XYZ file of C-alpha atoms in Angstrom:
391
model
C 80.611 76.055 126.259
C 80.859 72.244 126.186
C 78.062 72.099 123.627
C 79.857 74.674 121.485
C 83.177 72.795 121.684
C 81.498 69.509 120.797
C 79.741 71.154 117.844
C 83.006 72.730 116.742
C 84.825 69.387 116.882
C 82.090 67.732 114.829
C 82.097 70.589 112.290
C 85.862 70.376 111.839
C 85.686 66.603 111.291
C 82.838 67.044 108.830
C 84.644 69.852 106.972
C 87.615 67.559 106.395
C 85.307 65.437 104.215
C 84.223 68.453 102.115
C 87.587 68.998 100.467
C 86.300 70.751 97.359
C 84.267 73.307 99.290
C 87.039 73.907 101.840
C 89.615 74.304 99.063
C 87.347 76.785 97.284
C 86.989 78.919 100.426
C 90.750 78.732 101.056
C 91.533 79.897 97.520
C 89.034 82.761 97.749
C 90.480 83.938 101.051
C 94.099 83.589 99.891
C 93.409 85.457 96.641
C 91.662 88.307 98.420
C 94.442 88.580 101.004
C 97.141 88.594 98.330
C 95.512 91.358 96.287
C 94.811 93.561 99.310
C 98.322 93.026 100.675
C 99.933 93.887 97.334
C 97.834 97.048 97.074
C 98.669 98.140 100.622
C 102.350 97.312 100.064
C 102.399 99.589 97.028
C 100.849 102.445 98.996
C 103.194 101.951 101.949
C 106.185 101.772 99.589
C 105.165 105.057 97.978
C 104.542 106.652 101.377
C 107.995 105.613 102.571
C 109.495 107.255 99.496
C 108.113 110.612 100.662
C 110.099 110.331 103.892
C 113.403 109.987 102.015
C 112.572 111.751 98.759
C 113.828 115.216 99.565
C 115.000 117.867 101.970
C 113.460 121.033 103.371
C 116.879 122.700 103.041
C 116.779 122.563 99.248
C 114.578 124.266 96.681
C 113.614 123.198 93.178
C 112.789 125.985 90.739
C 110.668 125.272 87.661
C 110.178 127.669 84.759
C 107.183 128.594 82.619
C 104.893 128.266 85.639
C 105.199 124.492 85.267
C 104.750 121.797 87.902
C 106.970 119.373 85.984
C 110.587 119.388 84.836
C 109.521 117.952 81.481
C 107.985 121.219 80.236
C 109.979 123.599 82.432
C 112.843 125.648 80.995
C 115.268 128.415 81.926
C 117.567 130.234 79.529
C 121.006 131.549 80.455
C 119.789 135.101 81.116
C 117.036 133.937 83.483
C 119.485 131.789 85.418
C 121.913 134.679 85.853
C 119.097 136.935 87.092
C 118.032 134.313 89.613
C 121.590 133.761 90.808
C 122.042 137.488 91.411
C 118.767 137.664 93.328
C 119.499 134.595 95.454
C 123.110 135.520 96.277
C 121.935 138.974 97.371
C 119.380 137.568 99.820
C 121.090 134.507 101.313
C 124.480 133.321 102.481
C 126.483 130.559 100.813
C 123.742 128.977 98.679
C 124.676 126.192 96.261
C 122.944 126.772 92.908
C 122.849 123.979 90.332
C 120.999 124.306 86.986
C 120.138 120.863 85.587
C 118.925 119.320 82.359
C 116.090 116.799 82.463
C 114.584 114.736 79.665
C 112.800 111.438 79.077
C 114.068 108.929 76.553
C 113.731 105.373 75.365
C 117.200 103.988 75.787
C 118.385 101.465 73.195
C 121.334 99.149 73.808
C 123.731 97.713 71.242
C 121.147 95.202 69.961
C 118.576 97.989 69.450
C 116.295 96.783 72.206
C 114.322 99.559 73.860
C 113.452 100.112 77.491
C 110.467 101.879 78.871
C 110.646 105.631 79.344
C 113.660 106.486 81.507
C 114.622 109.828 83.033
C 118.014 111.279 82.068
C 119.442 114.134 84.112
C 122.355 116.381 83.238
C 124.273 117.311 86.384
C 127.387 119.268 87.286
C 129.684 119.475 90.296
C 127.243 121.626 92.276
C 124.427 119.151 91.622
C 126.395 116.397 93.327
C 126.994 118.613 96.368
C 123.222 118.809 96.812
C 122.665 115.041 96.738
C 122.376 113.840 100.304
C 124.565 110.824 101.069
C 125.415 110.332 97.409
C 127.623 107.265 96.948
C 129.013 105.169 94.112
C 128.070 101.525 94.602
C 130.211 100.212 91.777
C 132.379 101.651 89.033
C 133.345 105.316 89.196
C 132.109 108.860 88.705
C 131.692 110.047 85.114
C 134.319 112.524 83.921
C 133.315 115.972 82.713
C 133.773 116.379 78.970
C 133.406 112.646 78.261
C 130.334 110.742 77.105
C 130.035 108.733 80.292
C 126.987 107.973 82.414
C 126.017 106.815 85.867
C 122.888 104.746 86.486
C 120.693 104.714 89.603
C 120.875 101.391 91.413
C 117.113 100.774 91.136
C 117.354 100.698 87.346
C 119.933 97.898 87.294
C 117.593 95.175 88.550
C 114.928 96.185 86.033
C 117.233 96.764 83.073
C 120.319 94.518 83.436
C 121.736 95.822 80.165
C 122.211 99.204 81.852
C 125.075 97.706 83.877
C 128.714 98.732 84.024
C 130.602 99.117 80.738
C 127.415 98.798 78.692
C 127.012 101.205 75.788
C 123.756 102.989 74.997
C 122.700 105.660 72.528
C 121.637 109.110 73.684
C 120.761 111.545 70.954
C 122.740 110.212 68.015
C 125.882 109.427 70.018
C 127.110 106.382 71.886
C 127.662 106.674 75.634
C 129.226 104.247 78.102
C 128.011 103.472 81.618
C 130.879 103.792 84.087
C 129.154 103.764 87.481
C 126.139 102.812 89.578
C 125.058 105.255 92.288
C 122.734 105.375 95.261
C 121.405 108.291 97.275
C 118.912 108.911 100.051
C 116.964 110.942 97.475
C 115.224 107.728 96.432
C 113.438 109.107 93.364
C 116.824 109.922 91.803
C 117.814 106.248 91.937
C 115.490 105.674 88.965
C 117.472 108.114 86.781
C 120.531 108.151 84.523
C 123.042 110.939 85.138
C 125.601 112.471 82.806
C 127.585 115.645 82.197
C 125.086 118.472 81.755
C 127.031 120.279 78.997
C 127.446 117.174 76.846
C 123.802 116.188 77.269
C 122.731 119.687 76.204
C 124.804 119.242 73.037
C 123.458 115.722 72.456
C 119.853 116.945 72.533
C 120.486 120.347 70.935
C 119.351 122.188 74.058
C 121.927 124.988 73.797
C 122.061 126.886 77.112
C 118.584 125.745 78.177
C 118.081 124.028 81.541
C 114.912 122.390 82.889
C 115.264 123.082 86.603
C 117.432 124.797 89.185
C 118.299 123.250 92.545
C 119.378 125.458 95.409
C 120.848 124.250 98.694
C 120.834 126.295 101.902
C 122.356 125.926 105.339
C 118.974 125.529 107.030
C 115.279 125.080 106.264
C 114.414 128.610 107.430
C 116.660 130.169 104.775
C 115.156 127.919 102.116
C 111.627 128.892 103.160
C 112.453 132.612 103.092
C 113.965 132.438 99.586
C 111.055 130.295 98.354
C 108.541 132.886 99.547
C 110.546 135.675 97.938
C 110.874 133.871 94.600
C 107.184 133.013 94.444
C 106.443 136.717 94.927
C 108.925 137.610 92.169
C 107.368 135.319 89.579
C 105.760 138.235 87.734
C 109.226 139.158 86.467
C 110.540 135.628 86.003
C 107.717 133.116 85.574
C 108.664 130.299 87.921
C 107.445 127.914 90.596
C 109.593 127.486 93.712
C 109.108 124.506 96.031
C 111.122 122.733 98.652
C 112.526 119.468 97.413
C 110.302 117.559 99.833
C 107.175 119.385 98.627
C 108.083 118.734 95.009
C 108.563 114.998 95.407
C 105.609 114.646 97.786
C 103.370 116.161 95.102
C 104.641 113.683 92.522
C 104.253 110.721 94.869
C 100.717 111.833 95.783
C 99.877 111.795 92.070
C 101.248 108.251 91.774
C 99.361 107.140 94.891
C 96.100 108.498 93.478
C 96.759 106.600 90.255
C 97.277 103.372 92.233
C 94.028 104.030 94.129
C 92.064 104.609 90.918
C 93.231 101.275 89.508
C 93.304 99.177 92.663
C 90.249 100.171 94.710
C 87.612 99.252 92.060
C 89.529 96.026 91.366
C 89.530 95.120 95.062
C 85.802 95.866 95.383
C 85.058 93.622 92.401
C 87.319 90.922 93.854
C 85.620 91.133 97.256
C 82.213 90.701 95.605
C 83.444 87.816 93.438
C 85.181 85.967 96.265
C 82.249 86.700 98.565
C 79.774 85.081 96.160
C 82.129 82.152 95.574
C 82.610 81.662 99.304
C 78.851 81.977 99.831
C 78.223 79.256 97.252
C 80.830 76.974 98.800
C 79.452 77.536 102.297
C 75.912 76.873 101.079
C 76.982 73.618 99.408
C 78.918 72.494 102.480
C 76.080 73.282 104.905
C 73.390 71.765 102.659
C 75.390 68.540 102.453
C 75.303 68.415 106.253
C 71.661 69.298 106.801
C 70.716 65.766 107.980
C 73.637 65.805 110.433
C 72.657 69.277 111.663
C 69.012 68.241 112.096
C 70.012 65.155 114.102
C 72.234 67.256 116.379
C 69.327 69.630 117.003
C 67.042 66.642 117.665
C 69.313 65.228 120.393
C 69.585 68.562 122.201
C 72.240 70.729 120.581
C 71.002 74.317 120.520
C 70.735 76.345 117.324
C 72.993 78.998 118.869
C 75.767 76.459 119.516
C 75.461 75.040 116.013
C 75.463 78.493 114.414
C 78.493 79.554 116.464
C 80.431 76.425 115.564
C 79.615 76.742 111.845
C 80.694 80.363 111.930
C 83.874 79.466 113.796
C 84.829 76.840 111.226
C 84.172 79.333 108.427
C 86.392 81.906 110.113
C 89.148 79.347 110.750
C 89.134 78.282 107.091
C 89.305 81.909 105.959
C 92.114 82.680 108.412
C 94.029 79.688 107.069
C 93.474 80.999 103.537
C 94.630 84.465 104.613
C 97.822 82.991 106.083
C 98.455 81.186 102.798
C 97.896 84.465 100.942
C 100.369 86.281 103.216
C 103.011 83.567 102.767
C 102.584 83.623 98.982
C 102.852 87.422 98.963
C 106.023 87.323 101.069
C 107.519 84.640 98.843
C 106.822 86.507 95.611
C 107.128 90.187 96.483
C 109.693 90.481 99.292
C 112.583 91.038 96.867
C 110.467 92.425 94.028
C 110.655 96.007 92.807
C 107.500 97.852 91.820
C 107.472 100.168 88.815
C 105.003 103.007 88.369
C 104.734 105.813 85.862
C 105.349 109.288 87.237
C 102.712 111.296 85.363
C 104.418 114.622 86.021
C 107.846 113.607 84.751
C 106.463 110.963 82.330
C 109.162 108.539 83.453
C 109.184 105.383 85.536
C 109.912 105.272 89.251
C 111.216 102.028 90.752
C 110.641 101.281 94.442
C 110.399 98.191 96.678
C 107.180 96.652 97.956
C 106.845 97.340 101.677
C 104.951 94.521 103.386
C 104.166 95.450 106.994
C 102.379 93.599 109.774
C 99.721 96.334 109.799
C 98.958 95.622 106.132
C 98.823 91.884 106.813
C 96.461 92.483 109.749
C 94.107 94.563 107.583
C 94.123 91.846 104.907
C 93.268 89.154 107.480
C 90.463 91.280 108.968
C 89.002 91.778 105.485
C 89.070 88.029 104.916
C 87.336 87.407 108.258
C 84.705 90.034 107.456
C 84.047 88.298 104.148
C 83.659 84.983 106.027
C 81.136 86.494 108.442
C 79.046 87.982 105.653
C 79.170 85.005 103.278
C 78.516 82.465 106.038
C 75.453 84.225 107.431
C 72.731 83.307 104.868
C 73.391 79.552 104.493
C 73.868 79.111 108.254
C 70.525 80.626 109.213
C 68.670 79.028 106.310
C 69.882 75.644 107.510
C 69.027 76.275 111.159
C 65.580 77.723 110.407
C 64.587 74.568 108.539
C 62.476 72.231 110.647
C 64.188 69.186 112.143
C 61.838 66.776 110.338
C 62.456 68.360 106.925
C 66.194 68.414 107.598
C 66.276 64.695 108.343
C 64.087 63.857 105.325
C 66.120 65.969 102.829
C 69.421 64.727 104.212
């Protein structure tokens, strides 16, 4: 143990003189940690959305056999048939047909945002929104071209704030309120009076989806099973609200995986080779010193352990830097991802957890172990005489 500690102390002192190589390893480790932590934070943020995205007491009905509100539709006759069927088989349901569309919203200076979801809602729709609250401003009034904006859109699009005017269809609308709800996906939407939005987009009496609220999850499940069996007469898809949003979030998570996992693999290989090169340069520069230590009695095992330990310590330091940078940049940052089913953006916060940080640090340590192995053993396998001569 004393030999190991002495070797470790000498290696640390020697490493302080190899600033370029140490800095290179630190940067590699910090970069890898940052990328992995950002990726994991995105996945955790999306996973947390599932927990608050919907309720098992509510159903979402989609027409035309669709899995998305964008291409779903119900006409007035279909809605009346469904209402009759549902009222006959359940007690006190709340039924709310809604309009849904995607638009590029332009403000007064004709700037355009990314694709944003607009939802037409009525009084019954608001009854179905769990813990719906107005953060600022007021509720829009029926019969007036007024809108409410989800609070997650405000930070991304400041010009969607209170009293701002935007164009929907060919008409000018004014934003009168900012809302929040535990149905987190809805906080990335704009809401307005369903009848006026139907007129603005020439939808007539066409709705995109129907939401139904029940007193308990068992009633919702029973009606969902019945409706899915009735879809020969009225082509529809019935899901609980939680199932519907979980399916969308799973799609978004898969998209993140497709983009991020190959990128992380490439980054691991790149940083691994860079770290390997830096370790090789640092160890080669010390080959005379290493040979002399072996000549005066330090064992190869002690030297290898100390070199490995220094490598791990440098990588851990780099990982800590990467974590601190990630926390500094992304703690208050909102992530934006395209919902492929609704073709609109969903805004959600990064969720940086200690478990994610631990995984990132372990990955950095694993990279240190792998990249430090070849140069360490090459150096220690060299004969003492050759080491002293080449040094």
